Amino acid sequence: MSPKALDHDSINENVKRAQYAVRGELYLRASELQKEGKKIIFTNVGNPQALGQRPLTFPRQVIALCQAPFLLDDPNVGLIFPADAIARAKHYLSLTSGAGLGAYSDSRGIPGVRKEVAEFIQRRDGYPTDPELIYLTDGASKGILVPVPQYPLYSAAISLYGGSFVPYYLEETANWGLDINNLRQSVAQARSKGITARAMVIINPGNPTGQCLSEANLKEIIRFCHQENLVLLGDEVYQQNIYQDERPFLSSRKVLMDMGQPISKELQLISFHTVSKGYWGECGQRGGYFEMTNIPPETVDEIYKVASISLSPNIAGQIFVGLMVSPPRPGDISYEGFVRESKGILESLRRRAQLMTDGFNSCRNVVCNFTEGAMYSFPQIRLPPKAIEAAKRAGKVPDVFYCLKLLEATGISTVPGSGFGQKEGVFHMRTTILPAEEEMPEIMGSFKKFNDEFMEQYDDHRGYSRM
Amino acid sequence: MSPKALDHDSINENVKRAQYAVRGELYLRASELQKEGKKIIFTNVGNPQALGQRPLTFPRQVIALCQAPFLLDDPNVGLIFPADAIARAKHYLSLTSGAGLGAYSDSRGIPGVRKEVAEFIQRRDGYPTDPELIYLTDGASKGILVPVPQYPLYSAAISLYGGSFVPYYLEETANWGLDINNLRQSVAQARSKGITARAMVIINPGNPTGQCLSEANLKEIIRFCHQENLVLLGDEVYQQNIYQDERPFLSSRKVLMDMGQPISKELQLISFHTVSKGYWGECGQRGGYFEMTNIPPETVDEIYKVASISLSPNIAGQIFVGLMVSPPRPGDISYEGFVRESKGILESLRRRAQLMTDGFNSCRNVVCNFTEGAMYSFPQIRLPPKAIEAAKRAGKVPDVFYCLKLLEATGISTVPGSGFGQKEGVFHMRTTILPAEEEMPEIMGSFKKFNDEFMEQYDDHRGYSRM
Ligand SMILES: Cc1ncc(COP(=O)(O)O)c(C=O)c1O
Ligand SMILES: Cc1ncc(COP(=O)(O)O)c(C=O)c1O
């Protein structure tokens, strides 16, 4: 009998080639162990509220009222909701023309919320922007996956759409900085293989590397993309997550505009933001946006058409975007509580970033750069040759071998560095800095115990893999 | 200078080829007119709450509490929320392991909700099903767009992924029934052009045609797909929307299981459902699921991997799916209110279906089948030759010409039949049956006035296009 349409042999090779490590083998094994009753510490995805972060109160009050608009007529509503949340809920419901959360919006998102995003960008960067070029999405991932070819945020998406992935390497010894010469080499090398690069992604602050790009570095990148006719995709979902003061977040768009004409009118740039990160951490709500700069109107129309096929982003997520870009202001009833909650989260993340870096650096054969921003720690694990041989015998990539052993021994679920790409012969693992602050000492202790025993077992002091 | 990456000339031809009529030219013009202050009646998308349908109270109460879980500790919560909504909110929060609505779930959806969906399917069809083969999605559209090649629910998605679209025609004269001989011809014709059909979509009840498929017809379709090695995609998003008693909704899965082995173990079937339709109409929440039958485990894994790239469907939408498949039960505090609201909506839709069909059939050169199910009316408009010539002179497809004139004259925003495909020389338009019942007489009156004047203007009684 001939194979059926969805037999594994029949399906598209691009689908099979796509790899997505964050939810790959390690995650699957962790889920199994959890089912068997083992306590798992999920540090594999930046998912703060799954690790105990409490949601911010005010935005949740607003959304609850939007979900249950009949409460607005209830004489008792004031007993459990503050007046400014009630007012804000009425505001967003009016932006939906009264249709509320249960109606599809325009596929680009609710016009009034897109206007609030434009105002936020202008406040942040000091340059006006056009709400017509801001599209709301179900989280940044959905925006990023608009299937324009060579839209290479993640290697998975590229494989899926049959594109080619041109890697460039960040410099671990320079705190994961971006060396423009490396970039030039990568593009030239790709060209010599017949691949024309079309887009460049930067993640700033970086995932998994945590680095914050300097203004000088951003300018180099922008000039490079301009010369090479690359569209720059600026993944800026971690813009609120900054844990040092030397390099505050600078948006690609601001740096581009500061550079003036002609480049500010020519470089094609798409910037992404989300409610999943920052001190919001509202991952499950699926709210985000992307902003297009210097994209020709006919292309914007095509992107609109593609967005139309899935009808509309979820409305509650859109309103979360609105709330993120216009939080309570001084004088509002909820202002002080909001500031207390959000500062509390950010300050604790900052302390956790430090705890983790220090913890990793105290371990045998582990070296780790400081997490300047974002939500991750990306220590290098210097695996001894005997460990690499043992991994080969087990049929595993060495860092996968290490991370699986870590998972089995401690319940700590991480992502092997090979899922992100790393230089030949160098190994890492990625964890988030999200476990609760009070659990951090125990987690780092249990990591250190595992790691140092692992190294004791495999390290015969003949030497080990190094960068 | 060489073209930039996102210049219109550079982007993928598949993107440009994709067409999506529901939000096409007519919709854009309607949006413009609305901006200019004209009152527009949007009957172009099945979007009930945008046309005044009120959301069901109980599910909205549950979701509001899930969004604001701190209310569950508020001593006054019982003043504005009923006890069963409070209990249900606690139930769903516990299914998220306490993480609530702000954390990514597994990419397939929350396991507990998938279990509730499996129980619903078993109650509905009388056959057990495996929660591991049920994936929750951000609305049915998102599920359908899983980029497995040749996943041709909508022609737009097919174009986008570079597939080929093999049309089969429904029989207007047989109340839009599906003639299996037509189907055979279509597949044979495609084969003679070198195209191997991989999947067949049925929409039951139909959009735009409104027909409900009989058991005999479903069996024929299943046998046909089995013979031809086609995966059957059963879009059953309108399963609650039935407006006659002769042909109740039958799921493809039930009919398949009733047919027994070997076919019940062999036919590859994917069924879709959503919270956007039925008496729910929660379009903006983006909640849906698909269920896989006889799909090999390795392919299920690939689909899981693809789903992982966008991390997780929105959690509130997932809980809406849970609420849809397990609504309040007799004896629950909210049961009577829930039944009153849901029956009220369905009965009114049934009356509106009748009002619309009768209204269209009272118009000159218009013939319309009865809306047996779903949310649409799809009258045939017999355009006189002079109207067709006028359209050509205006550079418009004839039914687009007609619908644009209708929009300008009355504010009624519809979708031309050409956006759905229709036989050569035959013209239709699609409206939803969703405008408020009390506004229906006025809308149908204004349609009739426009149509009859249009026909008076162009019909010189020499004859007209006919089926
Ligand atoms: C760099 C980066 N971009 C985008 C995303 C997607 O976030 P979301 O789709 O939840 O907005 C993530 C999630 O972890 C991320 O790390
Ligand atoms: C036949 C059909 N399938 C699927 C959908 C998508 O619905 P949603 O993505 O809102 O679940 C629609 C929407 O109108 C539809 O008509």
PDB file of N, CA, C and O in Angstrom, chain B residues 255-277:
ATOM      1  N   VAL B 255     -18.552   9.180  12.615  1.00  0.00           N
ATOM      2  CA  VAL B 255     -18.935   8.411  11.431  1.00  0.00           C
ATOM      3  C   VAL B 255     -17.815   7.426  11.077  1.00  0.00           C
ATOM      4  O   VAL B 255     -18.068   6.255  10.784  1.00  0.00           O
ATOM      5  N   LEU B 256     -16.581   7.902  11.153  1.00  0.00           N
ATOM      6  CA  LEU B 256     -15.442   7.023  10.876  1.00  0.00           C
ATOM      7  C   LEU B 256     -15.427   5.836  11.835  1.00  0.00           C
ATOM      8  O   LEU B 256     -15.270   4.676  11.414  1.00  0.00           O
ATOM      9  N   MET B 257     -15.599   6.099  13.122  1.00  0.00           N
ATOM     10  CA  MET B 257     -15.562   5.010  14.109  1.00  0.00           C
ATOM     11  C   MET B 257     -16.722   4.036  13.876  1.00  0.00           C
ATOM     12  O   MET B 257     -16.546   2.815  13.965  1.00  0.00           O
ATOM     13  N   ASP B 258     -17.888   4.595  13.541  1.00  0.00           N
ATOM     14  CA  ASP B 258     -19.047   3.735  13.266  1.00  0.00           C
ATOM     15  C   ASP B 258     -18.774   2.779  12.100  1.00  0.00           C
ATOM     16  O   ASP B 258     -19.363   1.702  12.024  1.00  0.00           O
ATOM     17  N   MET B 259     -17.917   3.165  11.181  1.00  0.00           N
ATOM     18  CA  MET B 259     -17.667   2.332   9.994  1.00  0.00           C
ATOM     19  C   MET B 259     -16.829   1.104  10.343  1.00  0.00           C
ATOM     20  O   MET B 259     -16.751   0.166   9.550  1.00  0.00           O
ATOM     21  N   GLY B 260     -16.200   1.115  11.499  1.00  0.00           N
ATOM     22  CA  GLY B 260     -15.479  -0.071  11.967  1.00  0.00           C
ATOM     23  C   GLY B 260     -14.172  -0.310  11.238  1.00  0.00           C
ATOM     24  O   GLY B 260     -13.798   0.403  10.302  1.00  0.00           O
ATOM     25  N   GLN B 261     -13.488  -1.377  11.648  1.00  0.00           N
ATOM     26  CA  GLN B 261     -12.180  -1.700  11.071  1.00  0.00           C
ATOM     27  C   GLN B 261     -12.350  -2.322   9.693  1.00  0.00           C
ATOM     28  O   GLN B 261     -13.393  -2.892   9.426  1.00  0.00           O
ATOM     29  N   PRO B 262     -11.389  -2.209   8.790  1.00  0.00           N
ATOM     30  CA  PRO B 262     -10.080  -1.584   9.006  1.00  0.00           C
ATOM     31  C   PRO B 262     -10.084  -0.054   8.871  1.00  0.00           C
ATOM     32  O   PRO B 262      -9.165   0.591   9.361  1.00  0.00           O
ATOM     33  N   ILE B 263     -11.112   0.500   8.222  1.00  0.00           N
ATOM     34  CA  ILE B 263     -10.998   1.926   7.868  1.00  0.00           C
ATOM     35  C   ILE B 263     -10.877   2.812   9.110  1.00  0.00           C
ATOM     36  O   ILE B 263     -10.144   3.802   9.113  1.00  0.00           O
ATOM     37  N   SER B 264     -11.561   2.438  10.202  1.00  0.00           N
ATOM     38  CA  SER B 264     -11.542   3.273  11.413  1.00  0.00           C
ATOM     39  C   SER B 264     -10.149   3.321  12.038  1.00  0.00           C
ATOM     40  O   SER B 264      -9.851   4.204  12.836  1.00  0.00           O
ATOM     41  N   LYS B 265      -9.294   2.380  11.662  1.00  0.00           N
ATOM     42  CA  LYS B 265      -7.922   2.395  12.180  1.00  0.00           C
ATOM     43  C   LYS B 265      -6.949   2.945  11.154  1.00  0.00           C
ATOM     44  O   LYS B 265      -5.742   2.969  11.391  1.00  0.00           O
ATOM     45  N   GLU B 266      -7.442   3.295   9.976  1.00  0.00           N
ATOM     46  CA  GLU B 266      -6.508   3.681   8.901  1.00  0.00           C
ATOM     47  C   GLU B 266      -6.648   5.105   8.415  1.00  0.00           C
ATOM     48  O   GLU B 266      -5.656   5.769   8.120  1.00  0.00           O
ATOM     49  N   LEU B 267      -7.883   5.584   8.293  1.00  0.00           N
ATOM     50  CA  LEU B 267      -8.037   6.916   7.719  1.00  0.00           C
ATOM     51  C   LEU B 267      -7.383   7.961   8.614  1.00  0.00           C
ATOM     52  O   LEU B 267      -7.655   8.034   9.803  1.00  0.00           O
ATOM     53  N   GLN B 268      -6.550   8.807   8.021  1.00  0.00           N
ATOM     54  CA  GLN B 268      -5.929   9.890   8.776  1.00  0.00           C
ATOM     55  C   GLN B 268      -6.884  11.079   8.808  1.00  0.00           C
ATOM     56  O   GLN B 268      -7.302  11.583   7.766  1.00  0.00           O
ATOM     57  N   LEU B 269      -7.232  11.483  10.017  1.00  0.00           N
ATOM     58  CA  LEU B 269      -8.257  12.526  10.184  1.00  0.00           C
ATOM     59  C   LEU B 269      -7.760  13.558  11.197  1.00  0.00           C
ATOM     60  O   LEU B 269      -7.213  13.203  12.236  1.00  0.00           O
ATOM     61  N   ILE B 270      -7.942  14.827  10.866  1.00  0.00           N
ATOM     62  CA  ILE B 270      -7.707  15.878  11.858  1.00  0.00           C
ATOM     63  C   ILE B 270      -8.973  16.725  11.936  1.00  0.00           C
ATOM     64  O   ILE B 270      -9.471  17.198  10.912  1.00  0.00           O
ATOM     65  N   SER B 271      -9.524  16.855  13.139  1.00  0.00           N
ATOM     66  CA  SER B 271     -10.780  17.602  13.338  1.00  0.00           C
ATOM     67  C   SER B 271     -10.499  18.882  14.116  1.00  0.00           C
ATOM     68  O   SER B 271      -9.700  18.875  15.046  1.00  0.00           O
ATOM     69  N   PHE B 272     -11.202  19.953  13.753  1.00  0.00           N
ATOM     70  CA  PHE B 272     -10.974  21.265  14.363  1.00  0.00           C
ATOM     71  C   PHE B 272     -12.224  21.801  15.060  1.00  0.00           C
ATOM     72  O   PHE B 272     -13.346  21.615  14.567  1.00  0.00           O
ATOM     73  N   HIS B 273     -12.005  22.468  16.170  1.00  0.00           N
ATOM     74  CA  HIS B 273     -13.121  23.116  16.858  1.00  0.00           C
ATOM     75  C   HIS B 273     -12.596  24.409  17.493  1.00  0.00           C
ATOM     76  O   HIS B 273     -11.388  24.618  17.610  1.00  0.00           O
ATOM     77  N   THR B 274     -13.510  25.287  17.909  1.00  0.00           N
ATOM     78  CA  THR B 274     -13.124  26.628  18.354  1.00  0.00           C
ATOM     79  C   THR B 274     -14.146  27.187  19.329  1.00  0.00           C
ATOM     80  O   THR B 274     -15.295  26.726  19.338  1.00  0.00           O
ATOM     81  N   VAL B 275     -13.740  28.185  20.138  1.00  0.00           N
ATOM     82  CA  VAL B 275     -14.711  28.912  20.957  1.00  0.00           C
ATOM     83  C   VAL B 275     -15.272  30.129  20.219  1.00  0.00           C
ATOM     84  O   VAL B 275     -16.073  30.864  20.777  1.00  0.00           O
ATOM     85  N   SER B 276     -14.847  30.334  18.976  1.00  0.00           N
ATOM     86  CA  SER B 276     -15.268  31.536  18.242  1.00  0.00           C
ATOM     87  C   SER B 276     -16.698  31.455  17.731  1.00  0.00           C
ATOM     88  O   SER B 276     -17.287  32.470  17.381  1.00  0.00           O
ATOM     89  N   LYS B 277     -17.217  30.247  17.618  1.00  0.00           N
ATOM     90  CA  LYS B 277     -18.509  30.086  16.948  1.00  0.00           C
ATOM     91  C   LYS B 277     -19.532  29.513  17.929  1.00  0.00           C
ATOM     92  O   LYS B 277     -19.431  29.731  19.114  1.00  0.00           O
TER      93      LYS B 277
END
